[in-house]
Amino acid sequence: MAHTRSSTSKPTSKVALHSTNEQRSLLPSKESGLAGCKLTEKSCEIVASALQSANSPLRELDLSDNDLQKSGEKLLSALQSPHCKLETLRVAGCKLTDESYKVLASAVQSAVSLTELDVGDNHMSVYAVQLLKTALLHTDCKLQTLRLSPNLISGDGCVCLAVTLKLNPSCATRLDLSNSPPEGPAQELLLATWRNPEHQVESLRLAGCKLTDKSCEVVADALQSANPLLELDLSDNELGDSGVEFLSKGLSSPHCKLQMLRLAGCKLTDESYKVLASAVQSAVSLTELDVGDNHMSVYAVQLLKTALLHTDCKLQTLRLAGCKLTDKSCEVVADALQSANPLLELDLSDNELGDSGVQFLSKGLSCPHCKLQMLRLSGCQISHKGCSFLASALKSNPSYLKELELSYNHPGDSGVRELTDRLNDPKCKLETLRCDHGGECRLKPGLWKYAYAPNPAAAASQAHALQQHKPFHNNIVLLQMDSSSSVGARLMP
């Protein structure tokens, strides 16, 4: 009989820190998320004390969306402590002032371990940019990742930053210019950076920048030249078929070293997929593709299947979350899984696959050619029947799948029990099973499956709210079990 492990509620960080006990609870943590917590002066003192403590292992700190003001300046000063081991600092949307930037810049150039800084969604005066420039050019500066909002930078600030990146290319190997207008400071900064043959930008985010055909042409030109870019995120831009065609030319270039491409929410069409699939099968280095939140016809899925089965295709991770996939789509995916292909991770979350769709997928999973290690099926309207199909597939082909994501479905006790049996089977490689936030309501269509409430009126209210803000599955509570133990699990209502 399986033991019962109750799922805990989703942790929240939106609590102000006041007591000494709360300070102590922060000290042993490596990561602390305090975004939008309305931090008080006392809270800032506690965090500052933690940063300066020789015993604190704190490595990541997110203070985004807090109005830091004067108390925030004292907190930022703590970064200069020789005991501070912070590697990542996020202060996005914190209403930073020139004085804040002065303290921050001083900390950046002397911080022993700080390699990532997020100052996005903050206005930056020319004076603030000059301060940041001085810090970035300092010989002791260790910064590698920089996120900012060029549209909030005054005057010639972007030009100044571009010069800084030219003088010290290593200070920003990861650049995030998301949610900036296309024809303006962001593009000036981007062009100036890429024109520098010594630039070291390996990761670039331009999500939600309203990119035009011209922007895509600029990006494509960069991909075709010898440059170190490995990751590119163009999500939430309406690229159009011509924009995708430009990008595909860049991907097909033998000079292109891109390993990861994100085109989620780009309103891709069948024609876009046709061009993209052709590029994917010939891309020299591309191992990860995210086309989630784009409608995919069966024809588009067929195109990607053909690309996956091409002998030159290197793709290991494919994300198709929220693509309105159908039973027929699942049949095509299953065909791909049954053939020799490089795929190791597949994300089909937020598609109304139902048990019939999962039945097709299970046929693919049970094939010895399938070497998939991670499968995400969160919010796919799966019941105990679908879980039974998956458990059967794992019994037939137990050697590869290590992680199975089934949150926001309705596996029921019997479904969880069958999968737990596979988890505890020493012959099965499954290590992690996620099946939290279940219930019969998860079988409802659309966003209604996320509206779990005790009465219809409350459910309707939640569903309406979710239309404005879909849940991020990487933030949900995880139910993880060690396959080496005899621990089973049952989803608690």
PDB file of C-alpha atoms in Angstrom, residues 26 29-35 58-63:
ATOM      1  CA  LEU A  26      16.476  34.174   5.392  1.00  0.00           C
ATOM      2  CA  SER A  29      18.595  30.273   2.044  1.00  0.00           C
ATOM      3  CA  LYS A  30      20.484  30.371  -1.242  1.00  0.00           C
ATOM      4  CA  GLU A  31      17.589  32.058  -3.073  1.00  0.00           C
ATOM      5  CA  SER A  32      15.192  34.659  -1.736  1.00  0.00           C
ATOM      6  CA  GLY A  33      12.262  35.975  -3.758  1.00  0.00           C
ATOM      7  CA  LEU A  34      10.837  39.155  -2.243  1.00  0.00           C
ATOM      8  CA  ALA A  35       9.308  40.682  -5.383  1.00  0.00           C
ATOM      9  CA  LEU A  58      22.459  33.837  -0.045  1.00  0.00           C
ATOM     10  CA  ARG A  59      23.254  33.739  -3.779  1.00  0.00           C
ATOM     11  CA  GLU A  60      20.110  35.081  -5.497  1.00  0.00           C
ATOM     12  CA  LEU A  61      17.965  37.993  -4.352  1.00  0.00           C
ATOM     13  CA  ASP A  62      14.854  39.297  -6.120  1.00  0.00           C
ATOM     14  CA  LEU A  63      13.633  42.671  -4.822  1.00  0.00           C
TER      15      LEU A  63
END
